[in-house]
Coordinates of C-alpha atoms in Angstrom, one line a residue:
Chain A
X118 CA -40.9 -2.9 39.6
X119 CA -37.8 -2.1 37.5
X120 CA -34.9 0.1 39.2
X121 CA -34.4 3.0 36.9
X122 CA -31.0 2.7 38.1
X123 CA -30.6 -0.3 36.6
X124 CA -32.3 0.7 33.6
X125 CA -29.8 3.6 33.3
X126 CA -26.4 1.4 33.7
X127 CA -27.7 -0.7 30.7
X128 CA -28.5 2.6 28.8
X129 CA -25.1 3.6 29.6
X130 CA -23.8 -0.2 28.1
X131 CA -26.0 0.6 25.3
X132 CA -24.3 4.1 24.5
X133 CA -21.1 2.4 24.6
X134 CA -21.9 -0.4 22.0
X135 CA -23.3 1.8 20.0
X136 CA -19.9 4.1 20.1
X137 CA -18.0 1.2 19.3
X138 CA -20.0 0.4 16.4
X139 CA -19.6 3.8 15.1
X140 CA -15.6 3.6 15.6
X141 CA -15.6 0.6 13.4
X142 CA -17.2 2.0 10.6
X143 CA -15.1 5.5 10.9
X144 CA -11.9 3.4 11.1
X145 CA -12.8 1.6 8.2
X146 CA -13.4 4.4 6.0
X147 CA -10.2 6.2 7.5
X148 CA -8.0 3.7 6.5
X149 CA -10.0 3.0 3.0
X150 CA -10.0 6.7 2.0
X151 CA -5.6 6.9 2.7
X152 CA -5.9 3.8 -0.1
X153 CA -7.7 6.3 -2.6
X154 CA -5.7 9.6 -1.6
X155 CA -2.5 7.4 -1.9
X156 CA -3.7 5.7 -5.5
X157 CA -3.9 9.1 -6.8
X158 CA -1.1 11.7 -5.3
X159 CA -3.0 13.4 -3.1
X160 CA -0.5 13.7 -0.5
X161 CA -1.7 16.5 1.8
X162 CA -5.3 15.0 1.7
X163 CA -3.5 11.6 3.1
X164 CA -1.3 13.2 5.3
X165 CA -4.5 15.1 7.2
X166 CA -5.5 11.3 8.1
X167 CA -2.4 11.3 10.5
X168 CA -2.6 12.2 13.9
X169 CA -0.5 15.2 15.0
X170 CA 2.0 13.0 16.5
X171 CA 1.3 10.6 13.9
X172 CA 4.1 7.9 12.8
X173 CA 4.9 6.6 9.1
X174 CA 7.1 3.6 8.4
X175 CA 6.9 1.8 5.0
X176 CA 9.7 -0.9 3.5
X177 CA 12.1 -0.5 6.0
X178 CA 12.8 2.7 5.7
X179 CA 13.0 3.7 9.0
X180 CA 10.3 5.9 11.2
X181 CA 8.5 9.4 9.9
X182 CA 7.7 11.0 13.1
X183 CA 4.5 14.0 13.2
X184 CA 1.7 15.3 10.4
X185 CA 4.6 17.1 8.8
X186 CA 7.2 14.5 8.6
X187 CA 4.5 12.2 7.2
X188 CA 3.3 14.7 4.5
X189 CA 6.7 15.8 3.7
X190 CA 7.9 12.0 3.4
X191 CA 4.6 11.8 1.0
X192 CA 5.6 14.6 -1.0
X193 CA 8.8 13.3 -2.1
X194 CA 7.2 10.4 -3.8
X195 CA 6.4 10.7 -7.4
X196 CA 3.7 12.6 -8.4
X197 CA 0.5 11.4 -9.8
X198 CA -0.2 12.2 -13.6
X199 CA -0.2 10.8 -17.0
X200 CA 1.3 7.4 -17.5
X201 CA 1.2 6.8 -13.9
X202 CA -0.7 4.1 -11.8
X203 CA 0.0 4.1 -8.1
X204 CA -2.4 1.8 -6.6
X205 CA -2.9 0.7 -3.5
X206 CA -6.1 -1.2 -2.7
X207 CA -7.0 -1.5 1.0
X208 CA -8.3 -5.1 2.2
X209 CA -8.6 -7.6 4.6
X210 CA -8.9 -5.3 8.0
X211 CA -8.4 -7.3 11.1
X212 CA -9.5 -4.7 13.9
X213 CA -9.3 -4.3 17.5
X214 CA -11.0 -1.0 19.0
X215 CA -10.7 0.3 23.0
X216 CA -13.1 2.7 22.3
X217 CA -13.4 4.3 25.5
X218 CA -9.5 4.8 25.1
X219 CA -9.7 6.0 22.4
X220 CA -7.8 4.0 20.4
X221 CA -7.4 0.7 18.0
X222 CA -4.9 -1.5 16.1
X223 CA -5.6 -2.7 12.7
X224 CA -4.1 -5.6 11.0
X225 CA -4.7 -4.9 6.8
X226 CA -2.9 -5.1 3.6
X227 CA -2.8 -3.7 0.5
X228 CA -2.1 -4.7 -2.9
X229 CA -0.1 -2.6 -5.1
X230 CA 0.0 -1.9 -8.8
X231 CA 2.6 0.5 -9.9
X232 CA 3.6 2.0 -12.9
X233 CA 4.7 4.3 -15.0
X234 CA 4.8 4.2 -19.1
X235 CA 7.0 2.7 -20.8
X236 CA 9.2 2.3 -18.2
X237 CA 8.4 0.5 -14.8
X238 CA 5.2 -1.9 -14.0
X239 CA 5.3 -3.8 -10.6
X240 CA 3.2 -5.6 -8.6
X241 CA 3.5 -5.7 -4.8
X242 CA 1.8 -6.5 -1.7
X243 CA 2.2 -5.7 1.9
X244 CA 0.8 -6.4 5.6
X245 CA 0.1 -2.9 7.4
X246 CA -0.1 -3.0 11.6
X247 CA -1.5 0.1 12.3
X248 CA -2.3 2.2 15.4
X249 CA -5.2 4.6 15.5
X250 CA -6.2 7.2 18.1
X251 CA -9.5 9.7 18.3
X252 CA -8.0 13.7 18.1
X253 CA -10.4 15.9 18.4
X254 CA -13.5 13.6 18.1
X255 CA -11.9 11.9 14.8
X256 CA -9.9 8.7 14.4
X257 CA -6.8 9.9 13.2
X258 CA -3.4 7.5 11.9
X259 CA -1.7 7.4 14.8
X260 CA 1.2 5.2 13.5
X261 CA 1.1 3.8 10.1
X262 CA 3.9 0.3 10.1
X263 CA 4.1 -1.3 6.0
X264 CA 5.6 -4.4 5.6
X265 CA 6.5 -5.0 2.1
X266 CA 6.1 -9.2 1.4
X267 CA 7.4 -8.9 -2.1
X268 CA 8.0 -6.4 -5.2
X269 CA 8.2 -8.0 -8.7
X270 CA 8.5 -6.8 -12.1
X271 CA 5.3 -7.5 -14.4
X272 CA 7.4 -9.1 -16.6
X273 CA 8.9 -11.4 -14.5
X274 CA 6.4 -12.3 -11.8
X275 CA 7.0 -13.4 -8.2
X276 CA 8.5 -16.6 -9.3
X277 CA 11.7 -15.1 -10.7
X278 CA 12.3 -13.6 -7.3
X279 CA 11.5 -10.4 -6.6
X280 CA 12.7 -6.5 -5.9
X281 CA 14.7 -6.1 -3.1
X282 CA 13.3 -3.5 -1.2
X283 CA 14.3 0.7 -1.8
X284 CA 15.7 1.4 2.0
X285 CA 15.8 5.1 1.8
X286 CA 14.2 8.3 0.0
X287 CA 16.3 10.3 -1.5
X288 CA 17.1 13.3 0.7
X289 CA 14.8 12.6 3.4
X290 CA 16.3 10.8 6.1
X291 CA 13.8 9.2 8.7
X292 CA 13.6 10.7 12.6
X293 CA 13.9 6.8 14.0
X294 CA 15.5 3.6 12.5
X295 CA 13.0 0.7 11.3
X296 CA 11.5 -0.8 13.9
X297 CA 11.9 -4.4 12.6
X298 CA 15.1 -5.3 10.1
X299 CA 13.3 -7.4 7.4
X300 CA 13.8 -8.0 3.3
X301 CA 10.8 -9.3 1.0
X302 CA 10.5 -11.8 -1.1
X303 CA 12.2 -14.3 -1.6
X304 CA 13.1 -14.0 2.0
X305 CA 10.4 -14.8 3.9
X306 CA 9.0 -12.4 6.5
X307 CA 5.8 -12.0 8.8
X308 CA 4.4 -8.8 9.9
X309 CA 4.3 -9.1 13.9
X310 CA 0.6 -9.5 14.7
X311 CA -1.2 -7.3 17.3
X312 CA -3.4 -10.0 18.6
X313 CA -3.1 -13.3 19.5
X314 CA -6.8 -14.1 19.4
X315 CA -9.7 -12.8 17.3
Chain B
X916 CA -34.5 10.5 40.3
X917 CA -33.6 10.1 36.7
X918 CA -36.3 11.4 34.9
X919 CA -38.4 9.0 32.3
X920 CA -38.5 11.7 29.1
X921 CA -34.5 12.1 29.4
X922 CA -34.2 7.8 29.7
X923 CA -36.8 7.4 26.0
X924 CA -34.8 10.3 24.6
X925 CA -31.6 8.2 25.0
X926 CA -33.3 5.1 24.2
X927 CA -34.6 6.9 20.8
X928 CA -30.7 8.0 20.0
X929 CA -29.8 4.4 20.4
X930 CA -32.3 3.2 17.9
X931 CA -30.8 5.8 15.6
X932 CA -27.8 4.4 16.0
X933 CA -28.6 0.7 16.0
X934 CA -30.4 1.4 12.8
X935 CA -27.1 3.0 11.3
X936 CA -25.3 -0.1 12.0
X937 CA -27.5 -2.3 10.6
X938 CA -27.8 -0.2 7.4
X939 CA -23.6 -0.3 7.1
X940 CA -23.7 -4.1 7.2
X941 CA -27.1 -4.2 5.0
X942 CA -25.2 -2.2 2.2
X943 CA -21.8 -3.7 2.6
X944 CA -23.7 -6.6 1.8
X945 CA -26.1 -5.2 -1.3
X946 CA -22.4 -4.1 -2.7
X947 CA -20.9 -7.3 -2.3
X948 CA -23.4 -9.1 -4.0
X949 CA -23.9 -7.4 -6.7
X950 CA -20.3 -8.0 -7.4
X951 CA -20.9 -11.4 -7.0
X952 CA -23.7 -11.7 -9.7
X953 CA -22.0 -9.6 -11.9
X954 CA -19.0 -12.0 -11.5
X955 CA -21.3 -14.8 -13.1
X956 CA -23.6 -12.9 -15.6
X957 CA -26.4 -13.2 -13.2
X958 CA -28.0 -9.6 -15.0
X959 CA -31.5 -9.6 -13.8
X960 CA -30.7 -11.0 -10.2
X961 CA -27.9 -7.9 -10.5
X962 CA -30.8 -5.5 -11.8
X963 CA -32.9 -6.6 -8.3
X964 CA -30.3 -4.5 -6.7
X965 CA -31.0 -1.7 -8.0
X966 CA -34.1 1.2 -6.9
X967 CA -36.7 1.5 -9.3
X968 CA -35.5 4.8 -10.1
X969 CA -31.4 3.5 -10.0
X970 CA -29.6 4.3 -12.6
X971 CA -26.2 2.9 -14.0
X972 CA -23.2 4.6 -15.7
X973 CA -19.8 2.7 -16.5
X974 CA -17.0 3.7 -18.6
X975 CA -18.0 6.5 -20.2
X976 CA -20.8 5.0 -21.6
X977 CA -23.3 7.2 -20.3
X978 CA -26.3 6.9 -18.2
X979 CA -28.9 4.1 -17.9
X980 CA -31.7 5.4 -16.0
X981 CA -34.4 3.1 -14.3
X982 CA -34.0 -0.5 -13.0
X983 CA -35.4 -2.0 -16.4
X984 CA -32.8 -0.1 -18.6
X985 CA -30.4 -1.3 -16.3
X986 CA -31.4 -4.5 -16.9
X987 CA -31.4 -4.4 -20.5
X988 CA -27.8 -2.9 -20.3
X989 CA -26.9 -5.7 -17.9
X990 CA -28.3 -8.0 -20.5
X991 CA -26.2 -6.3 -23.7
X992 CA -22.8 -8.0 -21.6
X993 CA -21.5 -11.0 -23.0
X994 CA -22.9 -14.0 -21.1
X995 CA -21.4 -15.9 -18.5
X996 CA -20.1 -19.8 -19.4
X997 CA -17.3 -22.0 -20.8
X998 CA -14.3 -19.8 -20.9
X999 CA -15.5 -16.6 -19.5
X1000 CA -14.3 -14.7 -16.6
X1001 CA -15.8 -12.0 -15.0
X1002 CA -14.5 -11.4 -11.5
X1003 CA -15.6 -7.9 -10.5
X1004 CA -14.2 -7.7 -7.0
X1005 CA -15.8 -5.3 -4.7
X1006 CA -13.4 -3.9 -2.9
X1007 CA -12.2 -1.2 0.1
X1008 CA -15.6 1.0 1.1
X1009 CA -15.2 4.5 2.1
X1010 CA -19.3 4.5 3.4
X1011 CA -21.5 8.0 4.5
X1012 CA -24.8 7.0 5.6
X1013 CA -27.4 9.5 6.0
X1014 CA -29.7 6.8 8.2
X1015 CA -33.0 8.8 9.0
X1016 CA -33.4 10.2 5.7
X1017 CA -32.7 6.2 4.3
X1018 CA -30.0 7.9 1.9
X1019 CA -26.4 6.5 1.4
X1020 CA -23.1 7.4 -0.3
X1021 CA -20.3 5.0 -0.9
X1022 CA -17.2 5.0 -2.5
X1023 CA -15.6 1.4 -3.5
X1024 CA -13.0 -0.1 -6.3
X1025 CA -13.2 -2.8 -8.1
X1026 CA -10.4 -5.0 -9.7
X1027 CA -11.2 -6.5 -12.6
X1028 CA -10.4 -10.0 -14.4
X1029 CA -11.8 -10.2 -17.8
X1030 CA -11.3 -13.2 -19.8
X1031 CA -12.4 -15.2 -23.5
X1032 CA -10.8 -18.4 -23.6
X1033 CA -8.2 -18.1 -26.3
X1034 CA -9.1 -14.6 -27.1
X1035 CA -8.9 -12.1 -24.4
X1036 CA -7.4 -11.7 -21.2
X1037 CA -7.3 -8.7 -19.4
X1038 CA -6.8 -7.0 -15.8
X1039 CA -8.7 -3.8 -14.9
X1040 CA -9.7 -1.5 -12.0
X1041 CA -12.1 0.9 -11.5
X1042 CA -13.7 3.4 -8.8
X1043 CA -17.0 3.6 -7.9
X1044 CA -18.9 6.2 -6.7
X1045 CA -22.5 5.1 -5.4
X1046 CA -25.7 6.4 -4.1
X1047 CA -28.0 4.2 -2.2
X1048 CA -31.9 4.7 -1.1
X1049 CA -33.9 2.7 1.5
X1050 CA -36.7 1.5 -0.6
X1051 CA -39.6 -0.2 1.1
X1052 CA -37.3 -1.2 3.7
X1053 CA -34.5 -2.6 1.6
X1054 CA -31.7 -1.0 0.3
X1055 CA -30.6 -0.4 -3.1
X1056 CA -28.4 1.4 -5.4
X1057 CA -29.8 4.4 -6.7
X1058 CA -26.2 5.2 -8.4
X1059 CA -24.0 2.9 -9.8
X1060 CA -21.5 5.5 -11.5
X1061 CA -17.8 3.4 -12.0
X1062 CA -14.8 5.5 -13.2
X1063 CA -12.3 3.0 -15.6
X1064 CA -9.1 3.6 -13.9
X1065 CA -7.5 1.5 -16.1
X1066 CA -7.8 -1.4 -18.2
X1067 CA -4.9 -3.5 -19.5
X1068 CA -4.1 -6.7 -22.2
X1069 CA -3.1 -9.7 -19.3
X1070 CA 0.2 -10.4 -21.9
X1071 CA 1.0 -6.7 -22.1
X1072 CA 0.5 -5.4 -18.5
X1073 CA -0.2 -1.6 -17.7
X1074 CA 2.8 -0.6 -18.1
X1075 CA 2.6 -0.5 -22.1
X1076 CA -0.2 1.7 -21.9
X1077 CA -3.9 0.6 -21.1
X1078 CA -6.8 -0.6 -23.8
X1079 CA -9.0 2.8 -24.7
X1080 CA -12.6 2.9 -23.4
X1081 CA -15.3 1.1 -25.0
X1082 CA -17.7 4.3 -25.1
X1083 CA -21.4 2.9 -26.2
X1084 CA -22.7 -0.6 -25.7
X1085 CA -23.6 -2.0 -29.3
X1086 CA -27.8 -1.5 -30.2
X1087 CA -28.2 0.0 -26.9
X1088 CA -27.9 4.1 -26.6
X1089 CA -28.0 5.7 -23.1
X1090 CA -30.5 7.8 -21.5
X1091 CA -28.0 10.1 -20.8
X1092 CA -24.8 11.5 -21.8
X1093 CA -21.8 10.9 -19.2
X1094 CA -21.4 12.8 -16.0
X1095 CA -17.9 13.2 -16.6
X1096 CA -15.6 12.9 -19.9
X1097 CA -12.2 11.6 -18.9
X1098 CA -9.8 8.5 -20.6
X1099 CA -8.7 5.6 -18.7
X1100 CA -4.4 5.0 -18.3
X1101 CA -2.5 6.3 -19.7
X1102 CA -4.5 9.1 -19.4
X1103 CA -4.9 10.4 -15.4
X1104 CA -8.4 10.2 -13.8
X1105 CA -9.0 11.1 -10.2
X1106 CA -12.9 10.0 -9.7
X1107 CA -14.5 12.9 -7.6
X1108 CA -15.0 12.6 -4.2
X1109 CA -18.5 12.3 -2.2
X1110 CA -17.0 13.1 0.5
X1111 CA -14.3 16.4 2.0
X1112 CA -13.7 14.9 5.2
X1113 CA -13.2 11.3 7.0
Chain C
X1396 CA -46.3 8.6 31.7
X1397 CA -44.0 5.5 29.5
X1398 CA -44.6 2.3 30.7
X1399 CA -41.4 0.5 32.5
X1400 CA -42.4 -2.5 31.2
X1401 CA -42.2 -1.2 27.6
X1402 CA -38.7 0.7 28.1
X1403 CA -37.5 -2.8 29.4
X1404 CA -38.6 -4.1 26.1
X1405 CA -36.7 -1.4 23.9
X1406 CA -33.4 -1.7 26.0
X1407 CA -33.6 -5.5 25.6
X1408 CA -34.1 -5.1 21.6
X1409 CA -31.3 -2.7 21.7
X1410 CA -29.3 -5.2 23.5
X1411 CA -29.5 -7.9 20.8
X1412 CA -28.7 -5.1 17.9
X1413 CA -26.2 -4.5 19.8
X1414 CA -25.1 -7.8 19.9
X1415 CA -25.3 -8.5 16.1
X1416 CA -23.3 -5.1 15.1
X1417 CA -20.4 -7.2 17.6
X1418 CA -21.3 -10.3 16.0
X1419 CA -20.8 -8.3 12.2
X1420 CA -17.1 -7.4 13.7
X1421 CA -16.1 -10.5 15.0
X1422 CA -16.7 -12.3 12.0
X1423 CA -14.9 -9.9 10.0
X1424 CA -11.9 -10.1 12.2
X1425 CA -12.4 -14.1 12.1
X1426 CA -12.1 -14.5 8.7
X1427 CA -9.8 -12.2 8.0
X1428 CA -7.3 -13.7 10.7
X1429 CA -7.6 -17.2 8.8
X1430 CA -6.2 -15.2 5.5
X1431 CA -3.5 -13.8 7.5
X1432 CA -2.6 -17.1 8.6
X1433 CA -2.8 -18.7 6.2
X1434 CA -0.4 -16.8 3.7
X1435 CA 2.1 -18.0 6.2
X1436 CA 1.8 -21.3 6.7
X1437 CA 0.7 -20.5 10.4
X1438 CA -2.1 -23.9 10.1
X1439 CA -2.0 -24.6 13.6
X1440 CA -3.1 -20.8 14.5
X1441 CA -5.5 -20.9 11.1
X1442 CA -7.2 -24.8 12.7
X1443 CA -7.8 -22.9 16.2
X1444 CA -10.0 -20.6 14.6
X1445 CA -12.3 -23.6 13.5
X1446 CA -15.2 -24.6 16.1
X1447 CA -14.9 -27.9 17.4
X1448 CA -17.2 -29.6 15.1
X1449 CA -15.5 -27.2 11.8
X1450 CA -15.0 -29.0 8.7
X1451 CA -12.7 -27.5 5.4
X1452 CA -13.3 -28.5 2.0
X1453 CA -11.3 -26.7 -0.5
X1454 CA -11.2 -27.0 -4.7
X1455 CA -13.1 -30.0 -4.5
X1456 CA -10.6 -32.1 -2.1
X1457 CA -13.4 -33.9 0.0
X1458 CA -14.7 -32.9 3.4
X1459 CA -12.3 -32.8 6.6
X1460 CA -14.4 -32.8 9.4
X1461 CA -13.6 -31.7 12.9
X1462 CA -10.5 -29.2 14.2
X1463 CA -8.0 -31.9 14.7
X1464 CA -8.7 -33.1 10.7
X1465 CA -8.3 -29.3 9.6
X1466 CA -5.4 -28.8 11.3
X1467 CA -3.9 -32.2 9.7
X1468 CA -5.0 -30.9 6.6
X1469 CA -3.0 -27.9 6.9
X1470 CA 0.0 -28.9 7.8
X1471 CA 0.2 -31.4 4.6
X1472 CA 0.1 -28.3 2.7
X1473 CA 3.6 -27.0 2.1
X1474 CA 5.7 -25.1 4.7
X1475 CA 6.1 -21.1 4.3
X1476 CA 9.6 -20.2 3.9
X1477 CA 12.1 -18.4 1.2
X1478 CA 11.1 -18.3 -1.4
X1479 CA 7.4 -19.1 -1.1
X1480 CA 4.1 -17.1 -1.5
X1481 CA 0.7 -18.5 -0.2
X1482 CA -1.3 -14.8 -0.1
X1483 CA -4.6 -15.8 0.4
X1484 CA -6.3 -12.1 0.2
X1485 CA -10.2 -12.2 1.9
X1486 CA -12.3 -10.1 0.4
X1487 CA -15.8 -9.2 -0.4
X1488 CA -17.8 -10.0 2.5
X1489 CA -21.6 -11.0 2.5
X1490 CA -22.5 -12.0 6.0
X1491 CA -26.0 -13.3 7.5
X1492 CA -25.8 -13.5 11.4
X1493 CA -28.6 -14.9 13.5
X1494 CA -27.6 -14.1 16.4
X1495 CA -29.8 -15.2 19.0
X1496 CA -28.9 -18.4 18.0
X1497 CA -25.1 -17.8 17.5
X1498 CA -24.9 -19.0 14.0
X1499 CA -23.8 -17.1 10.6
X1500 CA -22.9 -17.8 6.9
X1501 CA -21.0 -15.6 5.2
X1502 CA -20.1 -15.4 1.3
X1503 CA -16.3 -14.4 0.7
X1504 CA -13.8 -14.6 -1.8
X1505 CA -10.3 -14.8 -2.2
X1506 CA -7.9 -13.7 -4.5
X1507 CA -4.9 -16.5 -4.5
X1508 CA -0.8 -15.6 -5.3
X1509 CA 0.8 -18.9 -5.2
X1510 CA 4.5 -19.0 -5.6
X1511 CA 7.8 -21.1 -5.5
X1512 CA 11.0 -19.6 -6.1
X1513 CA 12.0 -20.5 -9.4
X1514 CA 9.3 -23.7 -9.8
X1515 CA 5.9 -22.0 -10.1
X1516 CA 3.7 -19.0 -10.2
X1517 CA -0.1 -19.1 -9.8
X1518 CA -3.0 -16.8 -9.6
X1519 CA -6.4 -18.2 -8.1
X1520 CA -9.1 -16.8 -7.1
X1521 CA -12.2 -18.9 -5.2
X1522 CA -15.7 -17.9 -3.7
X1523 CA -15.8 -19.0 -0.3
X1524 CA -19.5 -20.3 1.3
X1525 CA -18.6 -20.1 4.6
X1526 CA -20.8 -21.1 8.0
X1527 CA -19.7 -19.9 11.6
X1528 CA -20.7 -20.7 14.7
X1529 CA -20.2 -18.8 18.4
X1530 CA -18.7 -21.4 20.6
X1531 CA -18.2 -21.0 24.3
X1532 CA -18.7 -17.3 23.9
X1533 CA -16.0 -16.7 20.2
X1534 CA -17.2 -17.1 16.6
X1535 CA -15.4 -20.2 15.2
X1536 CA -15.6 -21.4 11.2
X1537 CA -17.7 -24.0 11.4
X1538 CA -17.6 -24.6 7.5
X1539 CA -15.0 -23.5 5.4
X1540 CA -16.1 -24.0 1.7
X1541 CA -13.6 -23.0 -0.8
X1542 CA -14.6 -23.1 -4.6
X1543 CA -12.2 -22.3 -7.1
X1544 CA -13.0 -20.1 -9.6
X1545 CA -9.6 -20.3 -11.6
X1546 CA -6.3 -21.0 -11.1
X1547 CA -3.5 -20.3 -13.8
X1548 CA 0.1 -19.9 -14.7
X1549 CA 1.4 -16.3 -14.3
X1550 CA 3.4 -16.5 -17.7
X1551 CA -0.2 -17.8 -19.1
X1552 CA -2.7 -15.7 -17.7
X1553 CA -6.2 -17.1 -17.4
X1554 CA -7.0 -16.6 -20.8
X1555 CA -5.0 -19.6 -22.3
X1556 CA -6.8 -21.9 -20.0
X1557 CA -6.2 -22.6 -16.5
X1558 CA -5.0 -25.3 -14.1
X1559 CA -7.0 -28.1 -13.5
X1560 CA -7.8 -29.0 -9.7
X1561 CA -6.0 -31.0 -7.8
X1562 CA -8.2 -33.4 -6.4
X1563 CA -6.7 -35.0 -3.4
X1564 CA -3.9 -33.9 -0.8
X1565 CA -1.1 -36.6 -0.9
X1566 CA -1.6 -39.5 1.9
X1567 CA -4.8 -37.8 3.2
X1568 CA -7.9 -39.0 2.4
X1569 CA -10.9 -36.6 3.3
X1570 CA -13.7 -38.2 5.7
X1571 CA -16.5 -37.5 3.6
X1572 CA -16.6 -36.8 -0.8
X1573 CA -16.8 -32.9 -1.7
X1574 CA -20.3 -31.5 -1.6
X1575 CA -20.3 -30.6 -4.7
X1576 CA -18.8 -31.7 -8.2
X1577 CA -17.4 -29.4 -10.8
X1578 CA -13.9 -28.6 -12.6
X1579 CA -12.2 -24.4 -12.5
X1580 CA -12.0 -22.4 -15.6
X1581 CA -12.2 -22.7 -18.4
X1582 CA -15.2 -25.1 -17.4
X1583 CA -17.7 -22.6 -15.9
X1584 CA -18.7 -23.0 -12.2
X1585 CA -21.3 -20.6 -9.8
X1586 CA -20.6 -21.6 -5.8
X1587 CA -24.3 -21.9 -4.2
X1588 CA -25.4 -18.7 -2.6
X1589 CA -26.8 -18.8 0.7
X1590 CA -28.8 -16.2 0.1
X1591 CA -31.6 -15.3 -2.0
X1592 CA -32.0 -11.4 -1.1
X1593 CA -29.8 -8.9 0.2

């Protein structure tokens, strides 16, 4: 006869896979839906994806530190409107969950297209290393780490070299230095990776 | 003792959720290949995708309702060979599933390379907004509805404002009008939102 | 009163859907770990994620069969550095795991930004028909089929016409002739699915 005990620690197993499974697919949409808040201005929308003590650093420009820093470091970026394009496609996620922590890293990039009419277009494309955590029963952004690889002008293309990177916003400095010094292309950089094995 | 009803009510919940996982990979998979016949003018193997009932709605162009008038839109396209491209990439899914009731929701982009050998090339990117139905045990889009968010000449770049919608397919008037009016870059479009939270 | 026996047989099901949903994960993670190795000339790391027995065959180069082969392969390919771009973006996953039996083939494609400071700017994109395998307990590539869709000058675009292949890598010959014969835009060209239904 079977031990309902044993029964009952594989149930348990079971439970945990299954949580797992449903942390994957919640960290992917988490992640995808900052892409589509970001693409179109919605800056309060993307800073609700941060944790409360949630962390920003994009291009070097040193750490945003908490919900508000984030959203207030998103609201000092150009708004979304006519003539602008702000994309910023979310790909390639690499992800590592401890779900009974509570938390995961996620190695993903995005491709940008920026613009705005008759005055700036840009390609770009960066590695993210993220952190995660669950707050409150929801995977929140606990740190959010862009490296920029390279900037370029439409017109020019990456083979022309590219745009050196923009180090600060404009009347907003950051709570923390960068965590790594880096410039994009042509200098060559790789975005530290989380994991050494998949 | 653990008592049997509480053990097949946990086992129950665990084929829920087993079931919920196999639907994300099943239409993370019905999404990618439809981008992938699309990509090569494979139209009817494309129309297989879609419910009986599916309907499709791109650009502005209103709304094709019913897997054979999908087809027969499918089939209006230019054909796939020598000097075409078609890349529809499917890209960065923000996925609700709704597992018992066999009903799905999914937001995705698309970037776009379109291309006549010596006559056009151009970049484009568009969001999706999708409704899928579990139909006789397979899934399939019941709502292909993609919002143009832009579409540019290759040798002029987005920048110098986009290429205006293409509003009807030639010989070939929809069931129905469009969902939404809106214009593609340089115009701003924000594609609504299935979805409040993440 | 439920049958033991018959709970046993539940909890084992669950335990093999269970399995697959990890499988789905680890895949994802695979591949996506051999883009981001790749885009930085990391070949050693990109060869260890190929099974012992993994062969490469890339834009119609020949077959390179076994790890030591692909990793030789690699490294003839040119170092990453200043001024160089090798983003090899993964994207677009359609995945078929049998799990029981450890094995998997996934459709993928990636979207290619080649570069050399000053020399050369590319785009490329290629539909990967990939094959896995679980080996000693991790999923490992055991095929890696890259077919290229198109590659072109940046200051062309694709419409002009694109780059022909380049057929053999310097002072390497491959161990066995490519699988399949064709040329990249503008000739046309469909990579075999490995699937007939989704």
């Amino acid at each position: 006869m079977t031990d309902t005990a044993a029964l009952l620690e594989r149930i348990e197993q079971l439970e945990k896979r299954a949580q797992a499974a449903e942390d994957y697919r919640d960290l992917v949409n988490l992640q995808g839906a900052y892409g589509y808040y970001v693409d179109k201005g919605l800056w309060d929308e993307a800073a609700q994806l941060f944790a409360e003590a949630g962390t920003l650093e994009i291009a070097g420009r040193g750490v945003y530190a908490g919900r508000a820093r984030v959203r207030e470091y998103l609201r000092h970026l150009p708004p979304y409107g006519h003539g602008t394009i702000y994309n910023h496609m979310q790909l390639q996620p690499v992800l590592h969950i401890d779900s009974a922590a509570g938390t995961a890293k996620g190695r993903w990039r995005t491709l940008m297209m920026v613009g705005f009419l008759g005055r700036e277009g840009r390609w770009g494309e960066a590695t993210y290393e993220n952190e995660y955590v669950r707050e409150q029963g929801r995977w929140r952004i606990a740190r959010l780490h862009g490296i920029i690889n390279f900037y370029c002008e439409y017109d020019e293309g990456w083979h022309r070299g590219g745009v050196k990177l923009l180090r600060s916003i404009e009347g907003l400095a950051p709570d923390r230095p960068p965590s790594i010094e880096y410039e994009a292309f042509p200098e060559s950089v790789i975005a530290p990776f989380h994991y050494d094995e998949v």
